[in-house]
Coordinates of C-alpha atoms in Angstrom, one line a residue:
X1339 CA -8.9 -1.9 12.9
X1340 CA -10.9 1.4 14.0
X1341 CA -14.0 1.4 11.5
X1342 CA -13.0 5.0 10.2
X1343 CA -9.7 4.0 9.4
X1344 CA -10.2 0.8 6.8
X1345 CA -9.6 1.0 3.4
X1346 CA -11.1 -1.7 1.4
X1347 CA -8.4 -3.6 -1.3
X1348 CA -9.8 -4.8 -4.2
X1349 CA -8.0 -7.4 -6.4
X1350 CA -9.9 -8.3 -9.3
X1351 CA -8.7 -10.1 -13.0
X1352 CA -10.4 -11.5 -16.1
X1353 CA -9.6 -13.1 -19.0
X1354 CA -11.9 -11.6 -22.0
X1355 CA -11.5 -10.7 -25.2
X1356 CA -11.2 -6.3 -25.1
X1357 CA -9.9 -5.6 -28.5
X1358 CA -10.8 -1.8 -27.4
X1359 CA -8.6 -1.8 -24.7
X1360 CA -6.4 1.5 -25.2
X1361 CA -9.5 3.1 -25.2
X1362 CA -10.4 2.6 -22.2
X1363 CA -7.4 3.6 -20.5
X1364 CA -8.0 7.2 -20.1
X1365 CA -11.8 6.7 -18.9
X1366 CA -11.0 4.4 -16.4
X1367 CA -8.2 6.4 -14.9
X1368 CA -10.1 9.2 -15.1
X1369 CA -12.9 7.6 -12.6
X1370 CA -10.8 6.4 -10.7
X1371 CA -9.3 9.3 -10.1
X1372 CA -12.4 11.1 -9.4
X1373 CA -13.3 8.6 -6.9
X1374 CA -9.9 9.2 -5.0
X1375 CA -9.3 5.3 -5.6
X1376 CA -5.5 4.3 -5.4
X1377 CA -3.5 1.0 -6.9
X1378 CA -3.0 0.1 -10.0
X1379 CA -4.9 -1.9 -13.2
X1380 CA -3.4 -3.8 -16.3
X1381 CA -5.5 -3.9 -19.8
X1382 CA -4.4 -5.8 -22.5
X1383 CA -6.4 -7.4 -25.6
X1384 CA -6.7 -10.2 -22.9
X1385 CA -8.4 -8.6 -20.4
X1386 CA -8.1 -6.8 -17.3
X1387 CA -6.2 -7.1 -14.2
X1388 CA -5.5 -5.1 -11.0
X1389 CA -5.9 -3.8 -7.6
X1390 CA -7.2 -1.1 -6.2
X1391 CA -7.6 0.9 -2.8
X1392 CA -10.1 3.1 -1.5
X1393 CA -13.4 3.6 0.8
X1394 CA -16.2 1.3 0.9
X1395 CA -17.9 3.4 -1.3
X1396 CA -15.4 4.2 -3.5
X1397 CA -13.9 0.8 -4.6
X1398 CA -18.1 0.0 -4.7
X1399 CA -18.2 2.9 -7.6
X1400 CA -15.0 1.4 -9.5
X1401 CA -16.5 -2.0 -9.6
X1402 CA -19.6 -0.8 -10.8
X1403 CA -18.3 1.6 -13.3
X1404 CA -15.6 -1.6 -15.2
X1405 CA -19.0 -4.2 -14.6
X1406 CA -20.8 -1.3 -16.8
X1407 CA -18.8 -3.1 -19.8
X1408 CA -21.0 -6.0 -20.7
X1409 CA -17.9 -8.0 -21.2
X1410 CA -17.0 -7.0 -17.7
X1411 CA -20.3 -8.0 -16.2
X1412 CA -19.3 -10.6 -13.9
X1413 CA -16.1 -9.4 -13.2
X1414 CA -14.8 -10.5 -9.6
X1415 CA -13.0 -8.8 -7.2
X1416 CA -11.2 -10.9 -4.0
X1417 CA -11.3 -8.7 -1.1
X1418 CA -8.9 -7.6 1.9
X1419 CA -8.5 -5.0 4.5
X1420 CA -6.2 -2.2 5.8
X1421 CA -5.6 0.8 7.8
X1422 CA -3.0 2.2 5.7
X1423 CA -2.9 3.0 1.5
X1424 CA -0.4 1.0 0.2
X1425 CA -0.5 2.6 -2.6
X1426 CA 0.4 6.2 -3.8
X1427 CA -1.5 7.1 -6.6
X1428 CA -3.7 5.1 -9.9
X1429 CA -2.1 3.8 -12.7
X1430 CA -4.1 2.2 -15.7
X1431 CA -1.7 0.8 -18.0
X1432 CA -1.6 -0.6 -21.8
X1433 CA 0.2 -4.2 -21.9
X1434 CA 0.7 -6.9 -24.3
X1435 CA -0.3 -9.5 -21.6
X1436 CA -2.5 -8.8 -17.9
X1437 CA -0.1 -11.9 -16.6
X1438 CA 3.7 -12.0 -18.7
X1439 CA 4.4 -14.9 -19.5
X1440 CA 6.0 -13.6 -22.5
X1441 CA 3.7 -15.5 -25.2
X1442 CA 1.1 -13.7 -26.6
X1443 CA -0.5 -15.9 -28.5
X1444 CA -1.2 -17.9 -25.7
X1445 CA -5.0 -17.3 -25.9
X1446 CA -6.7 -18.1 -22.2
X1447 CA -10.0 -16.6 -24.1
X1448 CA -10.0 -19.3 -26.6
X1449 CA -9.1 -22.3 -24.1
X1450 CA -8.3 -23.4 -20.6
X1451 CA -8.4 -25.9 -18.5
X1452 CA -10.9 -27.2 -15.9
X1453 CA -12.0 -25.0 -13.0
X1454 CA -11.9 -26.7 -9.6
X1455 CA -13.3 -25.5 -6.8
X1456 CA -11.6 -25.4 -3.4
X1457 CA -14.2 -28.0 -1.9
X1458 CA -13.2 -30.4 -4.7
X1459 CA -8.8 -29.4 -4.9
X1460 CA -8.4 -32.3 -2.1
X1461 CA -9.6 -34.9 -3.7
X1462 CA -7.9 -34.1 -7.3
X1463 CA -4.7 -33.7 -5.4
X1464 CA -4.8 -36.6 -3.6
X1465 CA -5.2 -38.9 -7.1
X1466 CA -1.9 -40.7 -7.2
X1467 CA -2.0 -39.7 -10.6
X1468 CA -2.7 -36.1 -10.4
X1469 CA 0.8 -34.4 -10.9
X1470 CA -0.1 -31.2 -8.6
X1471 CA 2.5 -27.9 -9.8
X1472 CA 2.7 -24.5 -8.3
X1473 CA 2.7 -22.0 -10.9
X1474 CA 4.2 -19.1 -8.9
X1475 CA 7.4 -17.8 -8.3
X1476 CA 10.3 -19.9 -6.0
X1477 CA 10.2 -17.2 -3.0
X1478 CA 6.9 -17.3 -2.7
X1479 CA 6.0 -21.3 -2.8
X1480 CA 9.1 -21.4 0.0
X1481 CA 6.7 -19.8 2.6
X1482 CA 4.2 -22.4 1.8
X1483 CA 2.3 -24.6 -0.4
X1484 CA 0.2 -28.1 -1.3
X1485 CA 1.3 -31.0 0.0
X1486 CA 2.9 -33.0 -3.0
X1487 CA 3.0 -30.0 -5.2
X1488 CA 5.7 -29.5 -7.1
X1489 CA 8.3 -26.5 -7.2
X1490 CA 9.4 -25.2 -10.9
X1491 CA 11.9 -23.1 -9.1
X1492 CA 11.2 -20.3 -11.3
X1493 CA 11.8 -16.8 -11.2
X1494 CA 9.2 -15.3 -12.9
X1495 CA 6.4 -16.8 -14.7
X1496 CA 7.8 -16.0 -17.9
X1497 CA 10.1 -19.5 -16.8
X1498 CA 7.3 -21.5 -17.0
X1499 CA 6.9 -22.5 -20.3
X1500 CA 10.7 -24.1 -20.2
X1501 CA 10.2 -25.7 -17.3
X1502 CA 7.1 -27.9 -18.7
X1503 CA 8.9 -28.5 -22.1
X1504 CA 12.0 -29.4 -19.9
X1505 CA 10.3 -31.4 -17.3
X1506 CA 7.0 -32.4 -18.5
X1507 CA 5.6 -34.6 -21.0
X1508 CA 1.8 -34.8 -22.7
X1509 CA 2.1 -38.3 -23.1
X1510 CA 3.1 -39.5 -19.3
X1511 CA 1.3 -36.9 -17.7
X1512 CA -2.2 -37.8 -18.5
X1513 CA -3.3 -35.1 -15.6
X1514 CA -1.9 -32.1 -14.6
X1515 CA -3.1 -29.7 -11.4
X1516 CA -2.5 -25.9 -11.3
X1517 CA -2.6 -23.4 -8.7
X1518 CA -1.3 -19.7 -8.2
X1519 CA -2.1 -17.4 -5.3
X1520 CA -5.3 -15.8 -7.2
X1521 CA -6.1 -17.8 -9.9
X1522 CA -4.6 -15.7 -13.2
X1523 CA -1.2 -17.3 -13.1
X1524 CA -2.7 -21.3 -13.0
X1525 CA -5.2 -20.1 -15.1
X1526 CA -3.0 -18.4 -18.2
X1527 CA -0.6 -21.4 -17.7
X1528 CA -3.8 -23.9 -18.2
X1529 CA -4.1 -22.5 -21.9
X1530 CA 0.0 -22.9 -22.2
X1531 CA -0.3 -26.6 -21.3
X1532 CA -3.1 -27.3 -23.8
X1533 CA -2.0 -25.8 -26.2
X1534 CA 1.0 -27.9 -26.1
X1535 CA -1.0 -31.3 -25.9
X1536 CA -1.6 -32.2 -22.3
X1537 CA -4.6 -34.0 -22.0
X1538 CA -6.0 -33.5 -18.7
X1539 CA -5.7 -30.0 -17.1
X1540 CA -7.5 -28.8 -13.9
X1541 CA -6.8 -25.2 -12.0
X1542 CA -7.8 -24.0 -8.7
X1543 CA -10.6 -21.4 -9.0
X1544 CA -10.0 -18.1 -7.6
X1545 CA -6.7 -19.7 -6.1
X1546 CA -4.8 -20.2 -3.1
X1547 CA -6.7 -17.1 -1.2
X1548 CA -10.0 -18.6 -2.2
X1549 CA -9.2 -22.5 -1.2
X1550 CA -7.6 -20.9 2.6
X1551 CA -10.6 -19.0 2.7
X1552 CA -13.3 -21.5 1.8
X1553 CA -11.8 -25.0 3.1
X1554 CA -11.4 -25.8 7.2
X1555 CA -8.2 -26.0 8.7
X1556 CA -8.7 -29.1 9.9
X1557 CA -9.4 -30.4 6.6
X1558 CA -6.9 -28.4 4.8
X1559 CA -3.5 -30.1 2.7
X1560 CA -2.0 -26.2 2.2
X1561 CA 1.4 -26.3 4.5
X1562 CA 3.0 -22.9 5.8
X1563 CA 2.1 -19.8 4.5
X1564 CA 0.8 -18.1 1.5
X1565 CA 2.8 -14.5 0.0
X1566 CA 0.3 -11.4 -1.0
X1567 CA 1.5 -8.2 -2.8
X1568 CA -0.1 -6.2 -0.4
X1569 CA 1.3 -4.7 3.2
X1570 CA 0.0 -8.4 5.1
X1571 CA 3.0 -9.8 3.4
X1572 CA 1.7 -13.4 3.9
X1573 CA -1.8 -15.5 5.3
X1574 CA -2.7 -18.0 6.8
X1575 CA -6.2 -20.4 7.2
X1576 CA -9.4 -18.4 7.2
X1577 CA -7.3 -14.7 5.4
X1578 CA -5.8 -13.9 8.9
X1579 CA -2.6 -12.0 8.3
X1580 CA 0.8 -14.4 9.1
X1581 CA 4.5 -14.2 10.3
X1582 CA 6.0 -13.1 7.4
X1583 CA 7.9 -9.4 6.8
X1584 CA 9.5 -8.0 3.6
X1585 CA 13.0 -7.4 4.0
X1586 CA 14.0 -3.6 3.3
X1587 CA 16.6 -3.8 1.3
X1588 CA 15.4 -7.1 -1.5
X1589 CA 11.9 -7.3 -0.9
X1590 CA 12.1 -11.3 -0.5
X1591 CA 9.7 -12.5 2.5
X1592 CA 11.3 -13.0 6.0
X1593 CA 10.8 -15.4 8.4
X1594 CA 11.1 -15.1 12.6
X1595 CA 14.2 -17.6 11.8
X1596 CA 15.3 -15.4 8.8
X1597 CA 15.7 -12.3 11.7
X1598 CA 17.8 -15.0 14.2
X1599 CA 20.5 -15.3 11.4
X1600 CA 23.8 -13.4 11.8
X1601 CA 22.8 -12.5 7.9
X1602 CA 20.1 -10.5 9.1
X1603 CA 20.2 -6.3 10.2
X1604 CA 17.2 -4.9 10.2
X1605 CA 16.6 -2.1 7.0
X1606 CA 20.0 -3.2 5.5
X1607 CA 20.2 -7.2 4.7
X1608 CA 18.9 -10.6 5.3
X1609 CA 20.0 -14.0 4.5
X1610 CA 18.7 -13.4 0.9
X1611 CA 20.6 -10.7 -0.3
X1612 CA 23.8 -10.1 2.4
X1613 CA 26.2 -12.3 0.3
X1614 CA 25.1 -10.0 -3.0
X1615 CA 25.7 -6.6 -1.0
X1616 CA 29.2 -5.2 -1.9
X1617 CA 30.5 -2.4 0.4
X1618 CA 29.3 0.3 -1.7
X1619 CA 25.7 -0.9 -1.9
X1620 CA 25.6 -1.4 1.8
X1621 CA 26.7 2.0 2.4
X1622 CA 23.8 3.5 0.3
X1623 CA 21.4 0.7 2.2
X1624 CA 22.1 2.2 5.5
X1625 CA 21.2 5.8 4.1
X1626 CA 18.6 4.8 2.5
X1627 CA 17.4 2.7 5.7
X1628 CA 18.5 5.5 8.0
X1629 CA 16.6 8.3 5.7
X1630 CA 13.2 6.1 5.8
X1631 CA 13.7 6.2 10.0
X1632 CA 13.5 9.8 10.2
X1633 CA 10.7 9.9 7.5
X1634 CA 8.6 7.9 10.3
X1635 CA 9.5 9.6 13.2
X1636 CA 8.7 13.1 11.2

């Protein structure tokens, strides 16, 4: 990356009790703003949740400005790199919940489970009687995941709550693991499980991203990749960017053997979503795909 060119990308999230959220809404945008940051940021009674774009200095001056808020002191932000701004303007925006899982009372203020860090995830998941689940969505835990970790299969994490009451049980699973890509998602669904009776629950501090930046290669159980909402699309060991494209027309994350399939045009479809294209819809995918071309070469 040329030095001038690198925009710093900031994702940062924490559960805390902001009763006063609305009113911070307009301040914060209004910095932001000012500091020509980009991306966007949820606040909720909850807490906070976001990420944002901008210079070195810049995102410095954001971070600074939310850690301002005593309750915001230690706030963390997980860090990644790019030439291009992936996003076009700042949002700040009011929500019931900073991660939906569609039950507000689910309080991660008032409990969670046990933070483990990525130098201690092996051994937990390697306890034969450790049941190890992947709290994120079914395309992204295709691409890659922990070795014995089990696949809800949902499709958004509001699922998640059915899938424990339909496949789970507090008294034979003494001891539950959680993970999610950042830590929010295993976090939030830590307080879910709780609160329903499950003895024994453990999430992976600052999540997947942390753990593949933290723990060797050599020693690591993660298998395949792991999907960011940013423009690297997937990672690998050690943060480095991975295989992985967004198809154009669904979003869903392609593979090099996704792009061999006879289900695959490039900007129109890919074995994810050709079957659900009708004739009509493809039609507008090819303008659409032909009208982003000459944006490009503009």
């Amino acid at each position: 990356m040329k030095q001038e060119n690198i925009q710093v990308v900031a994702a940062l999230y924490k559960f805390v009790r902001l009763p006063d959220f609305a009113e911070k809404q307009e301040p914060l945008l209004s910095y932001c703003q000012s500091q020509g940051v980009k991306g966007t940021i949820l606040l909720a009674a909850e807490g906070i949740n976001g990420t944002i774009t901008g210079s070195r200095q810049a995102v410095d001056s954001v971070l600074t400005f939310l850690r301002s808020d005593p309750r915001l002191s230690d706030l963390e932000a997980k860090e990644s790199y790019t030439e291009t701004q992936p996003f076009e303007r700042m949002k700040v925006r009011l929500k019931p919940e900073i991660v939906t899982m569609g039950l507000p009372e689910v309080d991660p203020n008032q409990q969670v489970g046990t933070y483990v860090s990525p130098e201690e995830w092996n051994d937990l998941i390697c306890d034969p009687d450790v049941i190890v689940i992947d709290t994120r969505n079914d395309y992204e835990v295709n691409i890659g995941t922990f070795k014995k970790a089990q696949n809800p299969q949902t499709k958004s994490f509001r699922e998640f709550p059915e899938y424990v009451s339909q496949n789970l049980d507090p008294k034979q699973h003494k001891k539950v693991a959680l993970f999610c890509t950042g830590g929010i998602r295993c976090e939030k669904a830590s307080s879910f499980m709780i609160s329903q009776g499950f003895a024994e629950v453990y999430h992976l501090k600052g999540g997947i991203l942390k753990y593949l930046e933290s723990v060797p290669t050599e020693s690591s159980l993660w298998e395949g990749e792991c999907f960011v909402f940013d423009e690297r699309v997937a990672v690998r060991h050690g943060l480095e960017s991975g295989s992985h494209e967004l198809c154009f027309c669904c979003g869903h994350p392609i593979s090099a053997t996704d792009k061999t399939s006879p289900k695959y045009e490039e900007g129109i479809s890919c074995p994810h979503c050709c079957d659900k294209l009708t004739a009509e819809k493809r039609v507008r995918q090819q303008e659409k795909w032909k009208q982003y071309q000459l944006s490009r070469n503009a």
